[in-house]
Short mmCIF file of C-alpha atoms and ligand atoms in Angstrom, two decimals:
data_model
loop_
_atom_site.label_atom_id
_atom_site.label_comp_id
_atom_site.label_asym_id
_atom_site.label_seq_id
_atom_site.Cartn_x
_atom_site.Cartn_y
_atom_site.Cartn_z
CA MET A 1 45.96 -118.72 -10.62
CA CYS A 2 43.32 -116.84 -12.43
CA ASN A 3 41.85 -119.27 -14.92
CA THR A 4 38.87 -116.10 -16.04
CA CYS A 5 41.06 -112.84 -16.45
CA GLY A 6 44.68 -113.54 -15.22
CA CYS A 7 43.77 -110.38 -12.75
CA ASN A 8 43.73 -111.59 -9.43
CA ILE A 9 47.79 -111.65 -9.05
CA THR A 10 48.62 -108.26 -8.61
CA PRO A 11 52.16 -106.26 -8.01
CA GLY A 12 50.59 -105.76 -4.47
CA ASN A 13 49.88 -109.08 -3.38
CA LYS A 14 52.08 -111.71 -5.59
CA HIS A 15 54.22 -112.10 -2.22
CA PHE A 16 51.40 -113.76 -0.95
CA ALA A 17 50.79 -115.42 -3.74
CA TYR A 18 53.73 -117.00 -5.15
CA LYS A 19 54.12 -118.53 -1.77
CA PRO A 20 54.81 -122.36 -1.48
CA VAL A 21 51.39 -124.00 -1.24
CA GLU A 22 50.88 -126.74 0.56
CA GLY A 23 49.54 -130.40 -1.24
CA GLY A 24 45.91 -129.99 -2.24
CA THR A 25 45.64 -126.46 -2.07
CA THR A 26 42.93 -125.64 -4.72
CA ALA A 27 43.13 -122.21 -6.93
CA VAL A 28 39.56 -121.31 -5.23
CA SER A 29 41.17 -121.72 -1.69
CA VAL A 30 44.76 -119.68 -3.10
CA LEU A 31 42.20 -117.01 -4.35
CA LYS A 32 39.85 -116.80 -0.98
CA ASN A 33 43.51 -116.06 0.64
CA LEU A 34 44.35 -113.15 -1.67
CA LEU A 35 40.65 -112.14 -0.60
CA ALA A 36 41.36 -112.20 3.03
CA LYS A 37 44.71 -110.51 2.79
CA ASN A 38 42.89 -108.36 0.47
CA ASP A 39 40.51 -107.35 3.62
CA ASP A 40 42.84 -107.10 6.07
CA GLN A 41 44.87 -104.85 4.17
CA ALA A 42 42.15 -102.47 3.42
CA VAL A 43 40.87 -102.04 7.20
CA HIS A 44 44.54 -100.82 7.79
CA ASN A 45 44.07 -98.34 4.72
CA ARG A 46 41.08 -97.23 6.11
CA GLN A 47 42.92 -96.64 9.34
CA HIS A 48 45.07 -94.14 7.88
CA PHE A 49 42.18 -92.62 6.82
CA ASP A 50 40.14 -92.26 10.00
CA SER A 51 42.94 -91.73 11.21
CA HIS A 52 43.60 -88.29 9.15
CA GLY A 53 39.64 -87.44 9.28
CA VAL A 54 39.99 -87.82 5.14
CA LEU A 55 36.95 -88.98 3.11
CA ALA A 56 38.42 -92.00 0.78
CA ILE A 57 36.13 -92.43 -2.48
CA ASN A 58 36.73 -94.90 -5.26
CA LEU A 59 35.17 -93.97 -8.36
CA MET A 60 34.48 -97.06 -10.56
CA SER A 61 33.05 -97.85 -14.57
CA SER A 62 33.90 -99.45 -17.52
CA PRO A 63 37.04 -98.20 -19.89
CA GLY A 64 36.43 -94.02 -20.84
CA SER A 65 33.19 -93.51 -18.92
CA GLY A 66 34.28 -90.14 -17.80
CA LYS A 67 36.04 -90.60 -14.50
CA THR A 68 39.11 -88.45 -15.01
CA ALA A 69 36.98 -86.04 -16.46
CA LEU A 70 34.62 -85.69 -13.44
CA LEU A 71 37.36 -85.68 -11.31
CA GLU A 72 39.19 -82.28 -13.03
CA ALA A 73 35.83 -80.67 -13.02
CA THR A 74 35.51 -81.71 -9.48
CA ILE A 75 39.17 -79.98 -8.79
CA ASP A 76 38.31 -77.20 -10.80
CA ALA A 77 35.41 -76.19 -8.63
CA LEU A 78 35.82 -77.36 -5.24
CA LYS A 79 40.21 -76.94 -4.73
CA HIS A 80 39.31 -73.82 -2.55
CA GLU A 81 36.85 -75.55 -0.56
CA PHE A 82 38.66 -78.54 0.15
CA ARG A 83 42.00 -80.40 -0.05
CA ILE A 84 41.82 -83.21 -2.52
CA ALA A 85 44.34 -85.85 -3.92
CA VAL A 86 43.96 -88.36 -6.24
CA ILE A 87 45.27 -91.98 -6.55
CA GLU A 88 44.84 -93.26 -10.03
CA GLY A 89 44.54 -96.54 -11.59
CA ASP A 90 45.61 -97.66 -14.88
CA LEU A 91 47.13 -100.85 -16.67
CA GLU A 92 50.05 -98.44 -18.40
CA THR A 93 50.64 -94.85 -18.62
CA GLU A 94 51.04 -92.26 -16.39
CA ASN A 95 48.12 -90.21 -18.24
CA ASP A 96 45.12 -89.77 -16.01
CA ALA A 97 47.60 -88.12 -12.79
CA ASP A 98 49.83 -86.15 -15.44
CA ARG A 99 45.86 -84.48 -15.99
CA ILE A 100 45.69 -84.28 -12.17
CA ARG A 101 48.50 -82.43 -11.81
CA ALA A 102 47.92 -80.40 -13.99
CA LYS A 103 45.33 -79.14 -12.23
CA GLY A 104 47.37 -78.45 -9.37
CA VAL A 105 46.52 -81.07 -6.94
CA PRO A 106 48.52 -84.05 -5.62
CA ALA A 107 47.94 -87.37 -7.97
CA ILE A 108 50.08 -90.87 -7.30
CA GLN A 109 49.30 -93.13 -10.57
CA ILE A 110 49.33 -96.58 -9.94
CA THR A 111 50.10 -99.26 -13.11
CA THR A 112 48.48 -102.16 -12.50
CA GLY A 113 50.45 -104.16 -15.48
CA SER A 114 48.07 -106.84 -16.11
CA ALA A 115 45.93 -106.68 -13.49
CA CYS A 116 42.47 -105.24 -14.04
CA HIS A 117 41.58 -103.63 -10.73
CA LEU A 118 43.07 -101.99 -7.54
CA ASP A 119 43.97 -103.92 -4.59
CA ALA A 120 44.30 -102.66 -1.11
CA HIS A 121 47.94 -103.59 -1.24
CA MET A 122 49.06 -101.51 -4.21
CA VAL A 123 46.59 -98.46 -2.62
CA HIS A 124 48.59 -99.30 0.66
CA ASP A 125 51.93 -98.55 -1.27
CA ALA A 126 50.73 -95.30 -2.76
CA LEU A 127 48.90 -93.49 0.27
CA HIS A 128 52.67 -93.96 1.84
CA SER A 129 53.52 -91.23 -0.81
CA LEU A 130 50.75 -89.03 -0.32
CA PRO A 131 50.39 -86.07 2.13
CA LEU A 132 47.08 -87.52 4.36
CA GLU A 133 47.74 -85.00 6.68
CA GLY A 134 45.23 -81.62 6.35
CA LEU A 135 44.00 -83.74 3.13
CA ASP A 136 39.63 -83.60 3.21
CA ILE A 137 39.04 -85.78 -0.03
CA LEU A 138 40.96 -88.53 -1.31
CA PHE A 139 39.56 -90.01 -4.83
CA ILE A 140 40.86 -93.59 -6.24
CA GLU A 141 40.18 -93.80 -9.66
CA ASN A 142 39.94 -97.39 -10.00
CA VAL A 143 40.86 -99.50 -13.39
CA GLY A 144 38.11 -99.10 -16.00
CA ASN A 145 36.13 -102.32 -15.75
CA LEU A 146 32.89 -102.90 -15.36
CA VAL A 147 33.26 -106.24 -13.47
CA CYS A 148 36.20 -107.10 -10.96
CA PRO A 149 36.88 -103.39 -8.86
CA ALA A 150 33.83 -104.58 -7.00
CA SER A 151 35.09 -107.06 -5.57
CA PHE A 152 37.78 -105.75 -4.06
CA ASP A 153 37.83 -103.04 -0.63
CA LEU A 154 40.38 -100.75 -0.84
CA GLY A 155 40.04 -99.07 2.27
CA GLN A 156 37.76 -96.54 1.09
CA HIS A 157 34.43 -95.58 2.32
CA ARG A 158 31.90 -95.13 -0.70
CA ASN A 159 32.25 -96.26 -3.86
CA ILE A 160 30.99 -94.56 -7.04
CA THR A 161 29.65 -96.36 -10.31
CA LEU A 162 29.95 -94.02 -13.25
CA LEU A 163 27.58 -95.20 -16.04
CA SER A 164 28.23 -92.96 -19.45
CA VAL A 165 25.25 -92.28 -21.78
CA THR A 166 27.76 -93.87 -25.20
CA GLU A 167 27.29 -97.54 -22.86
CA GLY A 168 23.45 -98.02 -23.10
CA ASP A 169 21.28 -97.69 -20.73
CA ASP A 170 21.37 -101.77 -19.95
CA LYS A 171 24.44 -101.93 -18.27
CA PRO A 172 22.94 -101.87 -14.57
CA ALA A 173 21.31 -105.45 -15.38
CA LYS A 174 23.91 -106.71 -17.50
CA TYR A 175 26.66 -105.81 -15.02
CA PRO A 176 24.77 -106.10 -11.64
CA VAL A 177 27.87 -106.72 -9.47
CA MET A 178 29.21 -103.46 -10.47
CA PHE A 179 25.69 -101.38 -10.30
CA ARG A 180 25.16 -103.26 -6.74
CA ALA A 181 28.45 -102.37 -5.18
CA ALA A 182 27.58 -98.39 -5.67
CA ASP A 183 26.74 -96.42 -3.06
CA ALA A 184 26.07 -93.78 -5.30
CA ILE A 185 25.93 -93.75 -9.16
CA VAL A 186 26.71 -90.94 -11.59
CA LEU A 187 25.67 -90.98 -15.31
CA THR A 188 27.93 -89.02 -17.38
CA LYS A 189 28.07 -87.19 -20.79
CA THR A 190 24.56 -86.32 -20.71
CA ASP A 191 25.03 -83.34 -22.89
CA LEU A 192 25.22 -86.05 -25.85
CA LEU A 193 21.49 -87.56 -24.85
CA SER A 194 20.38 -85.47 -27.55
CA VAL A 195 21.74 -87.24 -30.28
CA LEU A 196 22.09 -90.46 -28.21
CA ASP A 197 18.00 -90.98 -28.28
CA ASP A 198 18.10 -94.63 -27.36
CA PHE A 199 19.44 -93.96 -24.18
CA ASP A 200 16.57 -93.44 -21.58
CA PRO A 201 17.99 -92.25 -18.42
CA GLN A 202 14.72 -93.78 -16.36
CA ARG A 203 15.14 -97.08 -18.32
CA ALA A 204 18.73 -97.68 -16.71
CA GLU A 205 17.22 -96.26 -12.98
CA ARG A 206 15.15 -98.83 -13.71
CA PHE A 207 17.42 -101.30 -13.56
CA VAL A 208 19.32 -100.38 -11.17
CA ARG A 209 16.22 -100.33 -8.91
CA GLU A 210 15.38 -104.10 -10.09
CA LEU A 211 18.97 -104.73 -8.41
CA ALA A 212 16.99 -103.47 -4.76
CA SER A 213 19.84 -100.69 -5.10
CA ASN A 214 18.58 -97.39 -3.76
CA ALA A 215 21.63 -95.29 -4.56
CA PRO A 216 21.17 -92.03 -5.62
CA MET A 217 21.49 -91.35 -9.00
CA MET A 218 23.16 -88.04 -10.94
CA HIS A 219 23.19 -86.89 -13.98
CA LEU A 220 25.63 -84.78 -15.07
CA SER A 221 28.68 -83.76 -17.93
CA ALA A 222 31.33 -82.67 -16.95
CA ARG A 223 32.14 -81.33 -20.41
CA LYS A 224 29.42 -78.79 -20.33
CA GLN A 225 29.55 -78.49 -16.19
CA ILE A 226 25.74 -79.69 -16.07
CA GLY A 227 24.57 -81.30 -13.16
CA LEU A 228 27.95 -80.71 -11.11
CA ASP A 229 25.72 -78.89 -7.98
CA VAL A 230 23.65 -82.20 -7.24
CA TRP A 231 27.54 -84.02 -6.97
CA PHE A 232 29.21 -81.68 -5.00
CA ASP A 233 26.77 -81.27 -2.47
CA TRP A 234 26.84 -85.10 -2.35
CA LEU A 235 30.40 -85.03 -1.48
CA ARG A 236 29.84 -82.12 0.71
CA GLN A 237 27.31 -84.49 2.64
CA GLU A 238 29.68 -87.05 2.58
CA LEU A 239 32.45 -85.38 3.80
CA HIS A 240 30.21 -83.70 6.45
CA ALA A 241 29.17 -87.46 7.35
CA GLN A 242 32.68 -88.72 7.68
CA ARG A 243 33.95 -86.39 10.10
CA ASP A 244 30.90 -87.12 12.28
CA ARG A 245 32.33 -90.70 12.34
CA VAL A 246 35.53 -89.56 13.44
CA ASN A 247 34.53 -87.41 16.24
CA GLN A 248 32.53 -91.04 17.23
CA GLY A 249 35.32 -93.25 16.69
CA LYS A 250 33.33 -95.42 13.94
CA THR A 251 33.69 -95.88 9.92
CA ALA A 252 31.86 -96.62 6.95
CA ARG A 253 32.77 -99.47 4.68
CA PRO A 254 31.69 -99.07 0.70
CA LYS A 255 29.10 -101.68 -0.48
CA ILE A 256 31.57 -104.31 -1.63
CA GLN A 257 30.09 -107.51 -3.70
CA PRO A 258 31.74 -110.58 -2.41
CA GLU A 259 31.68 -112.27 -5.74
CA GLY A 260 34.92 -112.06 -6.03
CA VAL A 261 36.07 -116.07 -6.12
CA GLN A 262 33.04 -116.98 -8.48
CA LEU A 263 33.97 -113.91 -10.92
CA HIS A 264 37.57 -114.74 -11.11
CA VAL A 265 37.56 -118.88 -10.95
CA SER A 266 35.42 -120.19 -13.96
CA THR A 267 35.35 -123.83 -12.19
CA VAL A 268 33.75 -122.84 -9.25
N1 GTP B 301 30.68 -85.12 -24.39
C1 GTP B 301 31.42 -85.49 -23.39
N2 GTP B 301 32.33 -86.52 -23.50
C2 GTP B 301 33.12 -86.16 -21.99
C3 GTP B 301 32.38 -86.24 -20.76
N3 GTP B 301 33.59 -86.43 -19.90
C4 GTP B 301 33.80 -87.19 -20.20
N4 GTP B 301 34.37 -87.32 -21.76
C5 GTP B 301 35.36 -87.74 -22.75
O1 GTP B 301 35.13 -89.24 -22.68
C6 GTP B 301 36.59 -89.87 -23.03
C7 GTP B 301 37.21 -90.59 -21.86
O2 GTP B 301 36.96 -89.78 -20.66
P1 GTP B 301 38.24 -89.68 -19.36
O3 GTP B 301 37.38 -88.63 -18.35
O4 GTP B 301 39.44 -89.80 -20.15
O5 GTP B 301 37.23 -91.05 -19.03
P2 GTP B 301 38.13 -92.51 -17.83
O6 GTP B 301 36.89 -93.18 -17.60
O7 GTP B 301 38.79 -91.91 -17.28
O8 GTP B 301 39.10 -93.33 -19.18
P3 GTP B 301 39.58 -94.63 -18.25
O9 GTP B 301 40.72 -93.73 -17.23
O10 GTP B 301 40.19 -94.76 -19.60
O11 GTP B 301 38.93 -95.51 -17.71
C8 GTP B 301 37.45 -88.31 -23.39
O12 GTP B 301 37.59 -88.32 -24.60
C9 GTP B 301 36.82 -87.30 -22.59
O13 GTP B 301 36.52 -86.04 -23.16
C10 GTP B 301 31.43 -85.47 -20.99
O14 GTP B 301 30.99 -84.66 -19.87
N5 GTP B 301 30.64 -84.80 -22.18
ZN1 ZN B 302 39.26 -109.87 -13.53
ZN1 ZN B 303 40.63 -91.78 -16.24
ZN1 ZN B 304 50.21 -98.53 6.41
#
């Protein structure tokens, strides 16, 4: 069905995809249907989060950019201030969830098999195993992938895109869909800037602004604990905003990008 990367059929949505289809149904229409079903599920997930006053944040980046390391540093610093839980997405292994649990915070691992992103159905299955009652912030660490996760609403309120200095400062230009989906961008591993003299943070930011994005960019090193306060303040501010929305019966949707169909069906 997905003749580009095969990632559209996930453990969460395969019951929709493998229903008998009517004659003349194309891959594009099946995929559009899956994305519509995903969006319905995402709305339901967001209702779960809002009804418990939880702020849900989706972390996206290429593999190894430092998502789990940032979560570990965040939990170390904030676990007495906020009640935090994590949903971890990976193709295989329970490793990231084990790292989070070692910090004393509940974590649910979703192993996606061949699917290179999380979808709203997988997140729904996970969130019913989490103690949402009394939770302040739920982090969802998406599968390491700088393309597909940007097009799937999981029910989160905000998207964070991470860019590590080891990846090159041109990534916002080469992967515009992902960087346009970011409500905030985190430049990670800045402790390595002194040895990576070809990474220019200002150039990276210029590429982001060329995408007409005004997302704040935070520069930090989870390893060396540099620049983390700005990130923590952003989280505090977002949690405050989420509580105000909940009190007013409102919600917030992140900057999901609509390119999912085109990205996944090369014949479109
Ligand atoms: N120097 C340095 N290394 C870091 C930093 N943050 C993470 N790393 C290293 O980068 C590697 C990948 O970090 P992870 O936190 O596992 O990255 P991830 O994005 O969660 O990876 P996936 O879940 O596989 O996509 C590990 O070896 C980390 O120790 C940092 O701030 N500075
Ligand atoms: Zn894909
Ligand atoms: Zn990770
Ligand atoms: Zn439900």
